[in-house]
Coordinates of C-alpha atoms and ligand atoms in Angstrom, one line a residue:
M1 CA 0.0 0.0 0.0
D2 CA 1.3 3.4 -1.0
F3 CA 1.0 6.0 1.8
E4 CA 2.9 8.7 -0.1
F5 CA 1.0 12.0 -0.4
S6 CA 0.3 13.4 -3.9
D7 CA 2.2 16.4 -5.2
E8 CA -0.7 18.6 -4.4
E9 CA -0.9 17.3 -0.9
K10 CA 2.9 17.8 -0.4
I11 CA 2.6 21.5 -1.6
F12 CA -0.4 22.0 0.7
Q13 CA 1.7 20.5 3.6
E14 CA 4.7 22.7 2.8
N15 CA 2.7 25.9 2.6
L16 CA 0.8 25.3 5.8
R17 CA 4.0 24.3 7.7
D18 CA 5.5 27.7 6.7
Y19 CA 2.4 29.6 7.5
F20 CA 1.9 28.1 10.9
S21 CA 5.6 28.4 11.8
K22 CA 5.3 32.1 11.5
S23 CA 1.7 32.7 12.6
L24 CA 1.2 30.0 15.5
R25 CA 4.6 28.8 16.8
P26 CA 5.8 32.2 18.1
R27 CA 2.4 32.5 20.0
L28 CA 2.5 29.1 21.7
R29 CA 2.8 30.5 25.3
E30 CA 0.1 33.2 24.6
I31 CA -2.2 30.6 23.3
D32 CA -1.8 28.4 26.4
E33 CA -2.2 31.3 28.7
K34 CA -4.9 33.6 26.9
G35 CA -6.6 31.3 24.3
I36 CA -6.3 31.1 20.4
P37 CA -5.8 34.7 19.3
K38 CA -8.8 36.3 17.4
D39 CA -6.7 37.8 14.9
F40 CA -5.1 34.3 14.0
I41 CA -8.7 32.9 13.7
L42 CA -9.7 35.7 11.2
D43 CA -6.5 35.5 9.3
A44 CA -6.6 31.7 9.0
S45 CA -10.1 31.9 7.7
K46 CA -8.7 33.8 4.6
I47 CA -7.0 30.5 3.6
G48 CA -10.2 28.6 4.4
L49 CA -8.7 26.7 7.3
W50 CA -11.9 26.4 9.3
S51 CA -14.0 25.2 6.4
L52 CA -11.8 22.9 4.4
T53 CA -14.3 20.1 4.5
F54 CA -17.5 22.2 3.8
S55 CA -19.2 22.7 0.5
E56 CA -18.3 25.8 -1.6
D57 CA -21.7 27.4 -1.3
V58 CA -21.3 27.9 2.4
G59 CA -17.7 29.2 2.2
G60 CA -15.9 25.9 2.1
Q61 CA -13.5 24.1 -0.3
R62 CA -14.8 20.5 -0.2
A63 CA -11.3 19.3 0.5
S64 CA -10.6 15.6 1.2
F65 CA -10.1 14.5 4.7
T66 CA -6.5 13.6 3.7
L67 CA -6.0 17.4 3.3
A68 CA -7.8 18.1 6.5
S69 CA -5.6 15.5 8.3
I70 CA -2.5 17.2 6.9
A71 CA -3.8 20.5 8.3
A72 CA -4.5 19.0 11.7
E73 CA -0.9 17.6 11.7
E74 CA 0.6 20.8 10.8
I75 CA -1.4 23.0 13.1
A76 CA -0.4 20.7 16.1
R77 CA 3.2 20.7 15.0
A78 CA 3.2 24.5 15.5
D79 CA 0.9 24.6 18.5
F80 CA 1.7 21.4 20.2
T81 CA -0.6 22.4 23.3
M82 CA -3.3 21.0 20.7
A83 CA -5.7 23.8 21.4
T84 CA -5.7 25.3 17.8
A85 CA -5.8 21.8 16.4
V86 CA -8.9 20.9 18.5
F87 CA -10.6 24.2 17.4
F88 CA -9.8 23.2 13.8
L89 CA -11.0 19.6 14.0
L90 CA -14.2 20.7 15.8
E91 CA -15.1 23.1 13.0
N92 CA -14.1 20.8 10.2
S93 CA -15.7 17.5 11.4
W94 CA -18.9 18.9 12.9
G95 CA -19.3 21.6 10.0
Y96 CA -18.9 18.6 7.7
V97 CA -21.8 16.8 9.5
L98 CA -24.0 19.9 9.5
D99 CA -23.2 20.4 5.7
K100 CA -24.0 16.8 5.0
Y101 CA -27.2 16.4 6.9
G102 CA -28.5 20.0 7.7
S103 CA -31.3 21.5 5.7
E104 CA -30.4 24.2 3.1
E105 CA -31.6 26.9 5.5
L106 CA -29.6 25.7 8.6
R107 CA -26.4 25.2 6.4
K108 CA -26.6 28.7 5.1
E109 CA -27.4 30.1 8.5
V110 CA -24.6 28.5 10.4
L111 CA -21.8 27.5 8.1
P112 CA -20.7 30.7 6.4
K113 CA -20.1 32.4 9.9
V114 CA -17.9 29.3 10.9
A115 CA -15.8 29.6 7.7
S116 CA -15.2 33.2 8.2
G117 CA -13.9 32.7 11.8
E118 CA -16.8 34.8 13.1
N119 CA -18.5 31.9 15.0
F120 CA -17.6 28.6 16.7
L121 CA -19.1 25.3 16.1
G122 CA -18.7 22.3 18.4
I123 CA -20.3 19.0 19.6
A124 CA -22.2 18.5 22.8
S125 CA -22.7 14.8 23.3
T126 CA -21.2 13.9 26.7
E127 CA -23.3 14.2 29.9
P128 CA -22.1 14.1 33.5
S129 CA -23.2 10.4 33.7
G130 CA -20.7 9.5 31.0
G131 CA -19.4 9.8 27.4
S132 CA -18.7 6.5 25.8
D133 CA -22.3 5.2 26.1
V134 CA -23.8 7.8 23.8
A135 CA -27.1 5.7 23.1
N136 CA -28.1 6.2 26.8
L137 CA -27.9 10.0 26.9
K138 CA -30.6 11.8 28.9
T139 CA -30.9 15.4 27.9
S140 CA -34.4 15.7 26.5
A141 CA -36.1 17.7 23.8
K142 CA -39.8 17.9 23.7
K143 CA -41.7 19.5 20.8
E144 CA -44.0 22.4 21.6
E145 CA -45.5 24.6 19.0
G146 CA -42.8 24.4 16.5
K147 CA -40.0 24.5 19.1
Y148 CA -37.8 22.0 20.9
V149 CA -37.8 22.5 24.6
I150 CA -34.5 21.3 25.9
N151 CA -33.7 20.2 29.5
G152 CA -30.6 18.5 30.9
E153 CA -26.8 18.9 31.1
K154 CA -23.8 18.3 29.0
A155 CA -20.3 17.9 30.4
Y156 CA -16.6 18.2 29.2
I157 CA -17.7 20.1 26.2
S158 CA -14.9 21.8 24.2
G159 CA -15.2 25.5 23.2
V160 CA -18.0 26.6 25.6
M161 CA -16.4 29.9 26.3
E162 CA -15.3 30.5 22.7
A163 CA -18.8 29.9 21.5
K164 CA -20.1 32.4 24.2
E165 CA -17.5 35.0 23.2
M166 CA -17.4 34.6 19.5
G167 CA -21.1 33.5 19.0
G168 CA -22.0 30.1 17.7
G169 CA -23.1 26.8 19.3
H170 CA -22.9 23.1 19.4
L171 CA -24.5 20.2 17.6
T172 CA -26.3 18.8 20.5
L173 CA -27.5 15.2 21.1
V174 CA -30.9 15.1 22.7
R175 CA -33.6 12.4 23.4
T176 CA -36.6 13.0 21.4
G177 CA -37.7 9.4 21.1
G178 CA -37.7 6.3 23.2
K179 CA -34.8 4.5 24.8
G180 CA -31.6 3.8 23.1
H181 CA -29.8 5.0 20.0
K182 CA -33.0 5.2 17.9
G183 CA -34.5 7.9 20.2
I184 CA -31.7 10.5 19.8
S185 CA -31.8 13.7 17.5
M186 CA -29.2 16.2 16.7
I187 CA -30.1 19.9 17.2
Y188 CA -27.9 23.0 16.6
V189 CA -28.1 24.9 19.9
P190 CA -26.7 28.5 19.9
I191 CA -25.0 28.9 23.1
N192 CA -26.3 32.3 23.9
S193 CA -30.0 31.0 23.8
E194 CA -32.3 31.8 26.9
G195 CA -32.1 29.2 29.5
I196 CA -28.5 28.1 29.0
T197 CA -25.9 28.4 31.7
V198 CA -22.3 27.6 31.1
S199 CA -19.5 27.1 33.4
R200 CA -15.8 26.4 32.6
I201 CA -13.9 23.2 33.9
E202 CA -10.3 24.1 35.0
N203 CA -8.1 21.9 32.8
M204 CA -4.6 20.8 33.2
G205 CA -3.0 21.1 29.8
R206 CA -4.6 22.2 26.5
M207 CA -5.5 25.5 28.2
G208 CA -5.9 27.5 25.0
I209 CA -9.4 26.2 24.3
S210 CA -12.1 25.9 27.1
T211 CA -13.9 22.8 28.3
G212 CA -17.1 23.2 30.3
I213 CA -20.5 22.3 31.4
I214 CA -23.7 23.4 29.6
K215 CA -27.0 23.3 31.5
Y216 CA -30.4 23.6 29.7
D217 CA -33.3 24.8 31.6
N218 CA -36.4 24.9 29.3
V219 CA -34.2 26.1 26.4
R220 CA -36.6 26.8 23.5
I221 CA -35.0 26.1 20.0
D222 CA -36.8 26.6 16.7
E223 CA -37.4 23.3 15.0
K224 CA -35.4 24.6 11.8
F225 CA -32.3 24.0 14.0
L226 CA -33.0 20.2 13.8
V227 CA -30.2 18.5 11.9
G228 CA -31.6 16.0 9.3
E229 CA -34.4 13.8 10.5
E230 CA -35.7 13.4 14.1
N231 CA -34.3 10.3 15.9
K232 CA -31.4 9.9 13.4
G233 CA -29.0 11.9 15.5
F234 CA -27.0 9.0 16.7
Y235 CA -26.0 8.1 13.2
Y236 CA -25.0 11.5 12.2
A237 CA -22.9 11.7 15.4
M238 CA -21.1 8.6 14.6
D239 CA -20.3 9.8 11.1
G240 CA -18.8 13.0 12.8
F241 CA -16.9 11.0 15.5
N242 CA -15.3 8.8 12.8
H243 CA -14.0 12.0 11.0
A244 CA -13.0 13.8 14.3
R245 CA -11.1 10.8 15.5
V246 CA -9.0 10.7 12.5
L247 CA -8.3 14.4 12.8
V248 CA -7.5 14.1 16.5
A249 CA -5.0 11.2 15.7
S250 CA -3.3 13.3 13.0
A251 CA -3.0 16.3 15.4
C252 CA -1.4 14.0 18.0
I253 CA 1.2 12.9 15.4
G254 CA 1.9 16.5 14.5
S255 CA 2.3 17.4 18.2
A256 CA 4.6 14.4 18.9
E257 CA 6.7 15.3 15.8
A258 CA 7.3 18.8 17.1
I259 CA 8.1 17.6 20.5
L260 CA 10.6 15.0 19.1
E261 CA 12.2 17.6 16.9
E262 CA 12.8 19.8 20.1
G263 CA 14.3 16.7 21.9
L264 CA 16.5 15.9 19.1
K265 CA 17.8 19.4 19.0
Y266 CA 18.6 19.4 22.7
I267 CA 20.4 16.1 22.8
K268 CA 22.6 17.3 19.9
E269 CA 23.6 20.5 21.9
R270 CA 23.6 19.4 25.5
E271 CA 26.8 18.1 26.8
A272 CA 27.2 16.1 30.1
F273 CA 30.0 14.0 31.4
G274 CA 32.2 15.1 28.5
V275 CA 30.0 13.9 25.7
K276 CA 26.9 15.2 23.8
L277 CA 23.7 13.4 25.0
K278 CA 23.1 12.1 21.5
D279 CA 26.3 10.1 21.8
L280 CA 25.0 8.2 24.8
Q281 CA 23.7 4.9 23.4
S282 CA 20.7 4.7 25.8
I283 CA 19.5 8.1 24.7
A284 CA 20.2 7.5 21.0
F285 CA 18.5 4.2 21.0
E286 CA 15.5 5.8 22.8
A287 CA 15.4 8.6 20.2
A288 CA 15.5 6.1 17.4
E289 CA 12.7 4.0 18.9
L290 CA 10.5 7.2 19.3
Y291 CA 11.2 8.2 15.8
T292 CA 10.3 4.7 14.5
K293 CA 6.9 4.6 16.4
L294 CA 6.0 8.1 15.1
E295 CA 6.9 7.2 11.5
M296 CA 4.6 4.1 11.8
A297 CA 1.8 6.2 13.2
Ligands
FAD1 C1 -10.5 17.7 27.2 C2 -11.8 17.0 26.8 C3 -12.5 17.6 25.9 C4 -13.8 17.0 25.5 N1 -14.6 17.7 24.6 C5 -15.8 17.2 24.4 C6 -16.7 17.7 23.4 O1 -16.4 18.8 22.9 N2 -18.0 17.4 23.3 C7 -18.3 16.0 24.0 O2 -19.5 15.7 23.7 N3 -17.6 15.4 24.7 C8 -16.3 15.9 25.0 N4 -15.4 15.3 25.8 C9 -15.9 14.1 26.6 C10 -15.4 12.9 25.9 O3 -16.0 12.6 24.7 C11 -15.6 11.7 26.8 O4 -14.6 11.9 27.9 C12 -15.5 10.4 26.3 O5 -16.6 10.1 25.5 C13 -15.3 9.3 27.3 O6 -16.4 9.4 28.2 P1 -16.2 9.4 29.8 O7 -15.0 10.3 30.1 O8 -17.5 9.6 30.5 O9 -15.6 8.0 30.1 P2 -16.4 6.6 30.4 O10 -17.5 6.5 29.3 O11 -16.8 6.7 31.9 O12 -15.4 5.6 30.1 C14 -14.4 5.3 31.1 C15 -13.4 4.2 30.6 O13 -14.1 3.1 30.3 C16 -13.9 2.6 29.0 N5 -15.1 2.0 28.5 C17 -16.4 2.5 28.6 N6 -17.3 1.7 28.0 C18 -16.6 0.7 27.6 C19 -16.9 -0.6 27.0 N7 -18.2 -0.9 26.7 N8 -16.0 -1.5 26.7 C20 -14.7 -1.3 27.2 N9 -14.3 -0.1 27.7 C21 -15.2 0.8 28.0 C22 -13.6 3.9 28.2 O14 -12.9 3.5 27.0 C23 -12.7 4.7 29.2 O15 -11.4 4.2 29.1 C24 -14.2 15.9 26.2 C25 -13.4 15.3 27.1 C26 -12.1 15.9 27.4 C27 -11.3 15.2 28.5

């Protein structure tokens, strides 16, 4: 099997590496302390970064997920705290889902503002009772006079503060039907809707993008915000998770590459006990082992 990138993919990778080495890497500490700079978000929207995977009519480029994976890897290589890569992969995988399953009206209302870096888009699936068992989620949405009335709580949700500050929201998994995965719908919920309270979870690491809790107290959301069909949300979510997982994995590789590069630089410079660290076999072997594992990944 040939894993080589095409010429187009190689050029894309080189250009992004160059762009992020100038626009992101020098701001690593700033990102970790204060969040992803707004000017970077707006600047990167000009190269279509936040909407690579969307259709052209909503500001995207309909790029392949190979290109999106290359972008995730290159972002995390520059910002190895992963904050910017997570921001990127949320927009590109959940924007992709909204583009694929959302109505014309919903796509056009939400996605162009995500593409332009004006709004944030994320996923709200996990609840305080757990994340892996998506089919058992409890947050409910009852239909009343053309609105969904949402009650419940989501936990560990990425980008809650970014959504509040920038505007935007989350594709939210809610129970609209009976038990199990066939009773779940996906609704786009703008985070600044009445009845929502948000609180931040204090993370250790990946400080540049927030994680938090969203509480819904009779939040009334217009039915036009339903993604696709009622009670099909589980399937849309699994499609999104499949894509998001690949982008997360790519970002992890980029971050690890950057860290290994820094380590290699250090062992070539640092002298102890009369030799460079790189000339100590135990260290050289470990570096080779790490490099090999990363190359395989
Ligand atoms: C930094 C961060 C950001 C996040 N961002 C988001 C977000 O934006 N949106 C969102 O919806 N969620 C988000 N999450 C939540 C994340 O999706 C969940 O943490 C994840 O789904 C796992 O759920 P859990 O933590 O409740 O673990 P649990 O479901 O309690 O699982 C605990 C452990 O048991 C294992 N396990 C569970 N069930 C089985 C099984 N059947 N067989 C074998 N092993 C099993 C799991 O693999 C895991 O190792 C985020 C979490 C973190 C830490």
